[in-house]
mmCIF file of C-alpha atoms in Angstrom:
data_model
loop_
_atom_site.group_PDB
_atom_site.id
_atom_site.type_symbol
_atom_site.label_atom_id
_atom_site.label_comp_id
_atom_site.label_asym_id
_atom_site.label_seq_id
_atom_site.Cartn_x
_atom_site.Cartn_y
_atom_site.Cartn_z
ATOM 1 C CA MET A 143 3.777 38.433 2.109
ATOM 2 C CA THR A 144 0.605 39.011 4.294
ATOM 3 C CA ASP A 145 1.127 38.488 8.031
ATOM 4 C CA GLN A 146 -1.289 35.595 8.720
ATOM 5 C CA THR A 147 -2.410 35.015 12.232
ATOM 6 C CA ALA A 148 -2.153 31.606 14.118
ATOM 7 C CA GLU A 149 -5.341 30.372 13.593
ATOM 8 C CA SER A 150 -5.256 31.075 10.506
ATOM 9 C CA PRO A 151 -5.520 28.193 7.530
ATOM 10 C CA ARG A 152 -3.327 29.713 5.095
ATOM 11 C CA ALA A 153 -0.873 30.235 8.259
ATOM 12 C CA GLN A 154 -1.655 26.480 9.474
ATOM 13 C CA GLY A 155 -1.256 25.279 5.642
ATOM 14 C CA ARG A 156 -4.222 23.113 5.680
ATOM 15 C CA PRO A 157 -7.656 24.532 3.955
ATOM 16 C CA GLN A 158 -10.591 24.826 6.258
ATOM 17 C CA ASN A 159 -10.974 21.485 5.451
ATOM 18 C CA SER A 160 -13.818 20.912 9.648
ATOM 19 C CA GLY A 161 -16.871 22.052 10.978
ATOM 20 C CA PRO A 162 -20.146 21.868 8.954
ATOM 21 C CA PHE A 163 -20.453 22.228 5.212
ATOM 22 C CA ARG A 164 -20.691 25.898 3.802
ATOM 23 C CA ALA A 165 -20.870 27.431 0.457
ATOM 24 C CA GLY A 166 -17.300 26.893 -1.450
ATOM 25 C CA ASP A 167 -16.608 23.928 0.172
ATOM 26 C CA ARG A 168 -16.064 20.414 -2.033
ATOM 27 C CA VAL A 169 -18.165 17.727 -1.680
ATOM 28 C CA GLN A 170 -18.614 13.924 -2.097
ATOM 29 C CA LEU A 171 -21.679 13.013 -2.478
ATOM 30 C CA THR A 172 -21.649 8.762 -2.136
ATOM 31 C CA GLY A 173 -25.247 7.481 -3.573
ATOM 32 C CA PRO A 174 -26.598 3.893 -2.453
ATOM 33 C CA LYS A 175 -25.125 1.624 -5.062
ATOM 34 C CA GLY A 176 -21.658 3.478 -4.049
ATOM 35 C CA LYS A 177 -21.503 5.996 -6.729
ATOM 36 C CA LEU A 178 -19.321 9.154 -6.602
ATOM 37 C CA ASN A 179 -20.418 12.187 -7.506
ATOM 38 C CA THR A 180 -17.467 15.267 -6.850
ATOM 39 C CA PHE A 181 -19.787 19.302 -7.305
ATOM 40 C CA MET A 182 -19.256 22.756 -5.520
ATOM 41 C CA LEU A 183 -21.987 23.502 -2.990
ATOM 42 C CA GLU A 184 -23.393 27.318 -3.417
ATOM 43 C CA PRO A 185 -26.950 28.436 -2.304
ATOM 44 C CA GLY A 186 -29.606 27.782 -4.735
ATOM 45 C CA LYS A 187 -27.933 24.793 -6.521
ATOM 46 C CA VAL A 188 -29.335 21.678 -7.191
ATOM 47 C CA PHE A 189 -27.528 18.197 -7.323
ATOM 48 C CA HIS A 190 -29.131 16.547 -10.881
ATOM 49 C CA SER A 191 -29.104 12.735 -10.952
ATOM 50 C CA HIS A 192 -31.449 9.905 -12.190
ATOM 51 C CA ARG A 193 -32.398 9.384 -8.868
ATOM 52 C CA GLY A 194 -33.499 12.525 -8.154
ATOM 53 C CA LEU A 195 -33.041 15.866 -7.275
ATOM 54 C CA LEU A 196 -30.266 17.462 -3.796
ATOM 55 C CA ALA A 197 -31.188 20.824 -3.348
ATOM 56 C CA HIS A 198 -27.007 22.665 -2.240
ATOM 57 C CA ASP A 199 -29.180 24.751 0.253
ATOM 58 C CA ASP A 200 -30.194 21.478 2.262
ATOM 59 C CA ILE A 201 -26.485 20.427 2.381
ATOM 60 C CA ILE A 202 -24.805 23.529 3.517
ATOM 61 C CA GLY A 203 -24.915 23.796 7.361
ATOM 62 C CA GLN A 204 -25.078 19.900 8.264
ATOM 63 C CA PRO A 205 -21.914 18.588 9.666
ATOM 64 C CA ASP A 206 -19.645 16.384 7.842
ATOM 65 C CA GLY A 207 -20.547 12.872 7.824
ATOM 66 C CA SER A 208 -23.989 13.088 7.056
ATOM 67 C CA VAL A 209 -26.564 10.856 5.020
ATOM 68 C CA ILE A 210 -28.921 13.628 3.435
ATOM 69 C CA ALA A 211 -32.341 12.143 1.391
ATOM 70 C CA ASN A 212 -33.059 13.545 -2.048
ATOM 71 C CA ASN A 213 -36.472 15.215 -3.105
ATOM 72 C CA VAL A 214 -38.097 11.557 -3.579
ATOM 73 C CA GLY A 215 -36.252 9.893 -0.280
ATOM 74 C CA ILE A 216 -33.797 8.754 -1.401
ATOM 75 C CA GLU A 217 -30.357 8.772 0.826
ATOM 76 C CA HIS A 218 -26.730 9.630 0.206
ATOM 77 C CA LEU A 219 -23.866 10.096 2.385
ATOM 78 C CA VAL A 220 -21.962 14.128 2.278
ATOM 79 C CA LEU A 221 -18.176 13.975 3.047
ATOM 80 C CA ARG A 222 -15.241 16.439 2.077
ATOM 81 C CA PRO A 223 -13.359 14.745 -0.200
ATOM 82 C CA LEU A 224 -10.378 13.719 1.265
ATOM 83 C CA LEU A 225 -6.406 14.565 -0.617
ATOM 84 C CA ASN A 226 -6.605 10.793 -2.225
ATOM 85 C CA ASP A 227 -10.202 11.869 -3.556
ATOM 86 C CA PHE A 228 -9.730 15.305 -5.101
ATOM 87 C CA VAL A 229 -6.514 14.400 -6.871
ATOM 88 C CA MET A 230 -8.642 12.180 -8.642
ATOM 89 C CA ALA A 231 -11.744 13.849 -9.802
ATOM 90 C CA MET A 232 -9.682 17.044 -9.785
ATOM 91 C CA PRO A 233 -9.676 18.767 -14.070
ATOM 92 C CA ARG A 234 -6.897 17.370 -15.524
ATOM 93 C CA GLY A 235 -4.066 19.101 -18.177
ATOM 94 C CA ALA A 236 -1.884 15.814 -17.909
ATOM 95 C CA ALA A 237 -1.737 11.743 -16.692
ATOM 96 C CA ILE A 238 -0.920 12.484 -13.046
ATOM 97 C CA ILE A 239 0.594 10.250 -10.335
ATOM 98 C CA TYR A 240 -1.665 7.902 -8.717
ATOM 99 C CA PRO A 241 -2.034 8.024 -5.085
ATOM 100 C CA LYS A 242 -0.894 4.527 -3.743
ATOM 101 C CA ASP A 243 2.650 6.604 -5.762
ATOM 102 C CA ALA A 244 2.982 9.968 -4.425
ATOM 103 C CA GLN A 245 2.240 8.579 -1.841
ATOM 104 C CA ALA A 246 5.458 6.537 -1.467
ATOM 105 C CA ILE A 247 7.039 9.502 -2.681
ATOM 106 C CA ILE A 248 6.114 11.277 0.323
ATOM 107 C CA GLY A 249 8.516 8.407 1.719
ATOM 108 C CA LEU A 250 10.890 7.368 -0.433
ATOM 109 C CA ALA A 251 12.242 10.857 -1.133
ATOM 110 C CA ASP A 252 12.324 11.194 2.965
ATOM 111 C CA ILE A 253 9.470 14.661 2.029
ATOM 112 C CA PHE A 254 9.999 16.278 5.195
ATOM 113 C CA PRO A 255 8.475 19.590 6.952
ATOM 114 C CA GLY A 256 10.418 22.163 6.201
ATOM 115 C CA ALA A 257 12.176 21.124 3.340
ATOM 116 C CA THR A 258 12.722 22.637 -0.099
ATOM 117 C CA VAL A 259 11.908 20.179 -2.470
ATOM 118 C CA VAL A 260 12.001 20.726 -6.457
ATOM 119 C CA GLU A 261 9.819 18.992 -8.890
ATOM 120 C CA ALA A 262 9.243 18.807 -13.128
ATOM 121 C CA GLY A 263 6.854 18.479 -14.667
ATOM 122 C CA VAL A 264 4.181 19.542 -12.931
ATOM 123 C CA GLY A 265 1.174 18.310 -15.322
ATOM 124 C CA SER A 266 -1.733 18.568 -13.632
ATOM 125 C CA GLY A 267 -0.273 19.380 -10.276
ATOM 126 C CA ALA A 268 -1.616 16.265 -7.777
ATOM 127 C CA LEU A 269 1.491 15.826 -6.529
ATOM 128 C CA SER A 270 2.381 19.380 -5.980
ATOM 129 C CA LEU A 271 -0.525 18.892 -3.616
ATOM 130 C CA TRP A 272 0.426 15.541 -1.788
ATOM 131 C CA LEU A 273 3.870 17.483 -1.498
ATOM 132 C CA LEU A 274 3.114 20.726 -0.249
ATOM 133 C CA ARG A 275 1.187 18.780 2.520
ATOM 134 C CA ALA A 276 4.429 16.893 3.450
ATOM 135 C CA ILE A 277 6.186 20.498 3.481
ATOM 136 C CA GLY A 278 4.082 22.134 5.469
ATOM 137 C CA PRO A 279 4.064 26.144 5.853
ATOM 138 C CA ALA A 280 7.771 26.363 6.696
ATOM 139 C CA GLY A 281 8.650 24.345 3.728
ATOM 140 C CA THR A 282 9.518 25.518 0.169
ATOM 141 C CA LEU A 283 8.461 24.165 -2.852
ATOM 142 C CA LYS A 284 9.563 24.975 -6.153
ATOM 143 C CA SER A 285 8.017 23.592 -9.166
ATOM 144 C CA PHE A 286 8.941 23.889 -12.839
ATOM 145 C CA GLU A 287 6.211 22.761 -15.687
ATOM 146 C CA ARG A 288 7.464 23.480 -20.188
ATOM 147 C CA ARG A 289 3.353 24.231 -20.429
ATOM 148 C CA GLU A 290 1.612 26.905 -19.191
ATOM 149 C CA ASP A 291 -1.645 25.254 -19.912
ATOM 150 C CA PHE A 292 -0.209 22.716 -17.943
ATOM 151 C CA ALA A 293 0.827 25.216 -14.873
ATOM 152 C CA ASP A 294 -2.399 26.819 -14.979
ATOM 153 C CA VAL A 295 -4.886 23.306 -14.203
ATOM 154 C CA ALA A 296 -1.898 22.697 -11.671
ATOM 155 C CA ARG A 297 -2.428 26.411 -9.966
ATOM 156 C CA GLY A 298 -6.032 26.245 -10.414
ATOM 157 C CA ASN A 299 -6.337 23.208 -8.274
ATOM 158 C CA ALA A 300 -4.002 23.956 -5.572
ATOM 159 C CA ALA A 301 -6.412 26.528 -4.604
ATOM 160 C CA THR A 302 -9.493 24.697 -5.379
ATOM 161 C CA PHE A 303 -8.128 22.701 -2.713
ATOM 162 C CA PHE A 304 -6.040 24.718 0.008
ATOM 163 C CA GLY A 305 -8.866 27.782 -0.624
ATOM 164 C CA TYR A 306 -6.407 29.922 -1.502
ATOM 165 C CA ASP A 307 -3.027 29.950 -3.698
ATOM 166 C CA PRO A 308 -0.167 28.778 -1.764
ATOM 167 C CA GLU A 309 2.561 31.306 -0.405
ATOM 168 C CA ASN A 310 5.570 28.920 -0.370
ATOM 169 C CA TRP A 311 4.832 27.375 -3.951
ATOM 170 C CA SER A 312 6.814 28.695 -7.199
ATOM 171 C CA ILE A 313 5.817 27.028 -10.712
ATOM 172 C CA THR A 314 8.340 28.007 -13.304
ATOM 173 C CA LEU A 315 8.159 28.232 -16.802
ATOM 174 C CA GLY A 316 10.852 26.195 -18.935
ATOM 175 C CA ASP A 317 14.106 23.360 -19.215
ATOM 176 C CA LEU A 318 14.558 22.404 -15.782
ATOM 177 C CA SER A 319 18.145 22.071 -16.812
ATOM 178 C CA ASP A 320 17.999 25.693 -18.184
ATOM 179 C CA ALA A 321 15.650 27.645 -15.139
ATOM 180 C CA LEU A 322 16.882 25.709 -12.288
ATOM 181 C CA PRO A 323 20.486 27.790 -11.681
ATOM 182 C CA GLU A 324 18.776 30.496 -12.372
ATOM 183 C CA VAL A 325 15.863 30.352 -9.003
ATOM 184 C CA THR A 326 17.886 28.477 -6.642
ATOM 185 C CA GLU A 327 21.625 28.213 -4.536
ATOM 186 C CA PRO A 328 23.970 25.304 -5.658
ATOM 187 C CA GLY A 329 23.382 23.669 -2.644
ATOM 188 C CA SER A 330 20.585 24.556 -1.585
ATOM 189 C CA VAL A 331 17.944 22.279 -2.286
ATOM 190 C CA ASP A 332 16.946 18.640 -0.095
ATOM 191 C CA ARG A 333 14.563 16.569 -2.506
ATOM 192 C CA VAL A 334 14.508 16.347 -5.608
ATOM 193 C CA VAL A 335 11.728 14.711 -7.881
ATOM 194 C CA LEU A 336 11.593 14.802 -11.435
ATOM 195 C CA ASP A 337 8.581 13.194 -12.972
ATOM 196 C CA MET A 338 9.092 13.640 -16.610
ATOM 197 C CA LEU A 339 9.800 11.243 -19.731
ATOM 198 C CA ALA A 340 14.130 12.132 -20.340
ATOM 199 C CA PRO A 341 15.037 12.924 -16.690
ATOM 200 C CA TRP A 342 18.797 11.544 -17.481
ATOM 201 C CA GLU A 343 18.813 15.388 -19.483
ATOM 202 C CA CYS A 344 19.155 16.981 -16.131
ATOM 203 C CA LEU A 345 21.489 15.626 -13.525
ATOM 204 C CA PRO A 346 23.776 18.202 -14.416
ATOM 205 C CA ALA A 347 21.398 21.479 -12.529
ATOM 206 C CA VAL A 348 19.870 18.793 -10.634
ATOM 207 C CA SER A 349 23.413 17.657 -8.659
ATOM 208 C CA THR A 350 24.400 21.068 -8.555
ATOM 209 C CA ALA A 351 21.281 21.985 -6.715
ATOM 210 C CA LEU A 352 20.990 19.178 -4.053
ATOM 211 C CA LYS A 353 22.585 19.423 -0.737
ATOM 212 C CA PRO A 354 24.878 16.822 0.495
ATOM 213 C CA GLY A 355 22.643 13.988 1.486
ATOM 214 C CA GLY A 356 20.012 15.396 -0.575
ATOM 215 C CA VAL A 357 17.509 12.308 -2.057
ATOM 216 C CA LEU A 358 16.341 12.298 -5.646
ATOM 217 C CA LEU A 359 13.964 10.923 -6.827
ATOM 218 C CA CYS A 360 12.730 9.605 -11.008
ATOM 219 C CA TYR A 361 9.091 8.199 -10.945
ATOM 220 C CA VAL A 362 9.311 7.193 -14.830
ATOM 221 C CA ALA A 363 6.595 5.098 -16.465
ATOM 222 C CA THR A 364 8.663 2.075 -19.113
ATOM 223 C CA VAL A 365 11.625 -0.534 -17.789
ATOM 224 C CA THR A 366 14.018 1.347 -20.546
ATOM 225 C CA GLN A 367 13.422 4.585 -19.109
ATOM 226 C CA LEU A 368 14.506 2.800 -15.604
ATOM 227 C CA SER A 369 17.276 1.504 -17.148
ATOM 228 C CA ARG A 370 18.727 5.146 -19.072
ATOM 229 C CA VAL A 371 18.690 7.094 -15.965
ATOM 230 C CA ALA A 372 20.255 4.475 -13.734
ATOM 231 C CA GLU A 373 22.855 4.038 -15.854
ATOM 232 C CA ALA A 374 23.033 7.960 -16.083
ATOM 233 C CA ILE A 375 22.957 8.363 -12.966
ATOM 234 C CA ARG A 376 26.039 6.071 -12.130
ATOM 235 C CA ALA A 377 27.748 7.361 -14.688
ATOM 236 C CA THR A 378 28.074 11.206 -12.945
ATOM 237 C CA GLY A 379 29.631 9.465 -9.916
ATOM 238 C CA ASP A 380 27.851 11.840 -7.905
ATOM 239 C CA TYR A 381 25.534 9.357 -6.142
ATOM 240 C CA THR A 382 24.600 6.142 -4.011
ATOM 241 C CA ASN A 383 23.605 3.261 -6.546
ATOM 242 C CA PRO A 384 20.155 4.320 -6.884
ATOM 243 C CA ASP A 385 17.580 1.825 -5.897
ATOM 244 C CA SER A 386 13.724 0.731 -8.126
ATOM 245 C CA SER A 387 10.790 -0.224 -6.928
ATOM 246 C CA GLU A 388 6.907 -0.416 -7.707
ATOM 247 C CA THR A 389 4.050 -0.220 -6.103
ATOM 248 C CA MET A 390 0.601 -2.235 -6.270
ATOM 249 C CA VAL A 391 -2.410 -1.560 -4.112
ATOM 250 C CA ARG A 392 -4.902 -5.403 -3.953
ATOM 251 C CA GLY A 393 -7.686 -4.756 -2.241
ATOM 252 C CA TRP A 394 -9.510 -6.978 -0.024
ATOM 253 C CA HIS A 395 -13.117 -7.851 0.855
ATOM 254 C CA VAL A 396 -14.210 -8.341 4.365
ATOM 255 C CA GLU A 397 -17.549 -9.078 4.964
ATOM 256 C CA GLY A 398 -18.150 -11.419 8.343
ATOM 257 C CA LEU A 399 -16.629 -14.567 7.130
ATOM 258 C CA ALA A 400 -15.727 -13.679 3.337
ATOM 259 C CA VAL A 401 -12.470 -12.520 3.142
ATOM 260 C CA ARG A 402 -10.911 -12.846 0.180
ATOM 261 C CA PRO A 403 -8.724 -10.374 -2.590
ATOM 262 C CA ASP A 404 -11.217 -7.797 -5.183
ATOM 263 C CA HIS A 405 -10.378 -9.095 -8.426
ATOM 264 C CA ARG A 406 -9.330 -6.075 -9.264
ATOM 265 C CA MET A 407 -6.380 -4.122 -8.394
ATOM 266 C CA ILE A 408 -4.074 -1.073 -9.235
ATOM 267 C CA GLY A 409 -1.098 -2.749 -11.047
ATOM 268 C CA HIS A 410 2.070 -0.942 -12.721
ATOM 269 C CA THR A 411 1.603 2.738 -12.944
ATOM 270 C CA GLY A 412 5.268 3.964 -12.844
ATOM 271 C CA PHE A 413 8.872 2.793 -11.635
ATOM 272 C CA LEU A 414 10.198 4.728 -8.566
ATOM 273 C CA LEU A 415 14.224 5.313 -9.037
ATOM 274 C CA THR A 416 15.821 6.700 -5.721
ATOM 275 C CA ALA A 417 19.627 8.125 -4.798
ATOM 276 C CA ARG A 418 21.050 10.051 -2.310
ATOM 277 C CA ARG A 419 23.571 13.616 -3.067
ATOM 278 C CA LEU A 420 27.638 12.229 -2.667
ATOM 279 C CA ALA A 421 29.786 14.907 -0.868
ATOM 280 C CA PRO A 422 31.846 16.713 -3.293
ATOM 281 C CA GLY A 423 34.915 15.203 -4.181
ATOM 282 C CA ALA A 424 33.468 11.865 -2.068
ATOM 283 C CA VAL A 425 33.646 8.695 -4.523
ATOM 284 C CA LEU A 426 31.505 6.131 -3.760
ATOM 285 C CA PRO A 427 33.200 2.482 -2.896
ATOM 286 C CA GLU A 428 33.036 0.002 -5.314
ATOM 287 C CA LEU A 429 30.544 -3.098 -4.875
ATOM 288 C CA LYS A 430 31.766 -6.055 -4.864
ATOM 289 C CA ARG A 431 28.958 -8.189 -7.389
ATOM 290 C CA ARG A 432 29.282 -10.610 -9.629
ATOM 291 C CA PRO A 433 29.969 -9.655 -13.000
ATOM 292 C CA SER A 434 26.613 -9.286 -14.872
ATOM 293 C CA LYS A 435 25.661 -8.851 -18.391
ATOM 294 C CA SER A 436 25.306 -4.699 -17.956
ATOM 295 C CA ASP A 437 26.992 -3.410 -21.092
ATOM 296 C CA PHE A 438 25.041 -1.602 -23.448
ATOM 297 C CA SER A 439 25.431 -0.656 -26.775
ATOM 298 C CA ASP A 440 25.252 2.265 -29.210
ATOM 299 C CA GLU A 441 21.963 1.140 -30.846
ATOM 300 C CA ASP A 442 20.536 0.000 -27.066
ATOM 301 C CA VAL A 443 20.708 4.094 -26.154
ATOM 302 C CA GLU A 444 19.025 5.409 -29.446
ATOM 303 C CA LEU A 445 15.661 3.195 -28.164
ATOM 304 C CA TRP A 446 15.914 5.564 -24.966
ATOM 305 C CA THR A 447 15.464 8.676 -26.362
ATOM 306 C CA PRO A 448 12.717 10.392 -25.939
ATOM 307 C CA GLY A 449 11.114 10.442 -29.841
ATOM 308 C CA SER A 450 10.812 6.767 -29.048
ATOM 309 C CA LEU A 451 9.744 5.761 -25.597
ATOM 310 C CA GLY A 452 6.525 8.380 -27.457
ATOM 311 C CA GLU A 453 4.568 10.674 -25.283
ATOM 312 C CA ARG A 454 1.275 10.976 -24.727
ATOM 313 C CA SER A 455 -0.809 14.222 -25.523
ATOM 314 C CA VAL A 456 -4.487 15.622 -24.770
ATOM 315 C CA SER A 457 -5.915 17.979 -27.665
ATOM 316 C CA ALA A 458 -6.028 21.390 -27.389
ATOM 317 C CA LYS A 459 -9.842 21.987 -26.477
ATOM 318 C CA SER A 460 -10.249 19.540 -23.910
ATOM 319 C CA LEU A 461 -7.682 21.724 -22.315
ATOM 320 C CA ARG A 462 -8.887 24.520 -22.851
ATOM 321 C CA LYS A 463 -11.915 22.944 -21.220
ATOM 322 C CA ARG A 464 -9.995 21.173 -18.428
ATOM 323 C CA VAL A 465 -7.856 25.195 -17.409
ATOM 324 C CA ARG A 466 -11.534 26.617 -17.254
ATOM 325 C CA ALA A 467 -12.898 23.417 -14.824
ATOM 326 C CA ALA A 468 -9.431 24.576 -12.877
ATOM 327 C CA THR A 469 -10.283 28.430 -12.561
ATOM 328 C CA ALA A 470 -13.951 27.839 -11.570
ATOM 329 C CA GLY A 471 -13.244 25.796 -8.524
ATOM 330 C CA ALA A 472 -10.516 27.788 -7.080
ATOM 331 C CA GLU A 473 -12.164 30.729 -7.844
ATOM 332 C CA LEU A 474 -15.352 29.356 -5.793
ATOM 333 C CA SER A 475 -12.699 27.318 -2.939
ATOM 334 C CA LYS A 476 -10.611 30.926 -2.619
ATOM 335 C CA ALA A 477 -14.684 32.806 -2.294
ATOM 336 C CA ARG A 478 -15.396 30.264 0.405
ATOM 337 C CA ASN A 479 -12.700 31.615 2.437
ATOM 338 C CA ASP A 480 -12.458 35.653 1.232
ATOM 339 C CA ASP A 481 -16.170 35.884 1.501
ATOM 340 C CA GLU A 482 -16.035 37.126 -1.978
ATOM 341 C CA PRO A 483 -19.403 36.372 -4.086
ATOM 342 C CA LEU A 484 -19.294 32.792 -5.903
ATOM 343 C CA ALA A 485 -18.692 32.140 -9.475
ATOM 344 C CA ASP A 486 -20.587 29.745 -11.613
ATOM 345 C CA ALA A 487 -19.025 25.963 -11.455
ATOM 346 C CA ASP A 488 -19.004 23.344 -13.793
ATOM 347 C CA THR A 489 -21.408 20.780 -14.261
ATOM 348 C CA PRO A 490 -20.601 18.241 -11.404
ATOM 349 C CA VAL A 491 -17.500 15.880 -12.312
ATOM 350 C CA ASP A 492 -18.708 12.218 -11.981
ATOM 351 C CA THR A 493 -15.579 10.592 -10.281
ATOM 352 C CA GLU A 494 -16.630 6.569 -10.483
#
C-alpha cells in the first residue's frame, strides 16, 4: 500500500470536493426552472441545452456555488453534487438503494469509523459509497457480488466519486455463503448488510463471521421476503429478535405563509430488518406474548422462494453501456487527482 501524507484526500478517505472547480470535477447544473444536469468538467467542452450553450472553461476556476450565465444570458447555479445527488445520477448496473434507505442503514446498523463491514450484493455501488464514507480510512469494507459486470459498474462509480480506487474496499465475485469464510476469520466482522433476494440462505456463513454483539441488517423489498428472513433469523437461535421498519420521506412546501406538504413523496422502497449476534452458547430469554397466528406451512414457504419472488434484469446491451459510462467517469475523476490527460466522457446525464 502506498504511503499517503496526512493532507492527502486519499489518506483522509474523502474526495477533493472543496475549492474552485477543476477539470475532472463532477458538477451539478441547475437551470432557471429547477432542471438538473450532471456532467464532468473538461477543458474545451461545451454543455448544450435548448436554452443555450455553457462552456466548461467558464466554470473551471470558479468557486463552488457560483451562478454563471450561458451564451444567451440565462443563469445557472453550479454546485458539486453531494453524495445524495451523485448516487441518483450515476450509471446503474442494478437498481440502487435510495439515499433515504442508505442513511437509515448507516444509523440502524450503527456503522462507525474503523468498522469491518461485509456487504452483499454490490449492485451499482450506491450503498458501498455510503458505507465507505461512514467507516472512514481506518475501516474495511468487504463486498460480495455474483455478477462481474455489476462489480465493474460499482468500481467505476466509486472511483468517479472519490477520485481514486478506495484501498480499504474489496469486491469478491461469487456467492456470499461460499466466499465469506474464505476472506474473513470467524468472529471478525462488526456489521453485515445483506441486499439480496434470499438473505436467509446466507445466515450460517454470516453467523460465523459476525462478532458477538455485531449487527446483521437485511434490506428486502416485499412482505414475503421480510417474513421469511425474520423467521429464519429466529430459527438460528444466534440472534436477538429482529426489528423491522420502512422509511418514507415527504417533503414540505414552505414559502411565506404557504406551508403545506408536497403532493408527492418517496414512499415504500424496501424493508430494513436488524438483529444482533448473541454470544456463542447464549440462549435468548423467551418473550411473553399473546398467542398469535405465526405458524406457516410448507406451501407458504414455497411462495417465499427466489423464483416465486421474481427478479428484474437489465439487458446486456444496456449494461455494457453503463459499464462504459462508469469507467469513463472513473478515469476522468482519477485524472483530476493524478494530473493525467483527460479522456472523453459520455453525454451529460439528465437527472431531473
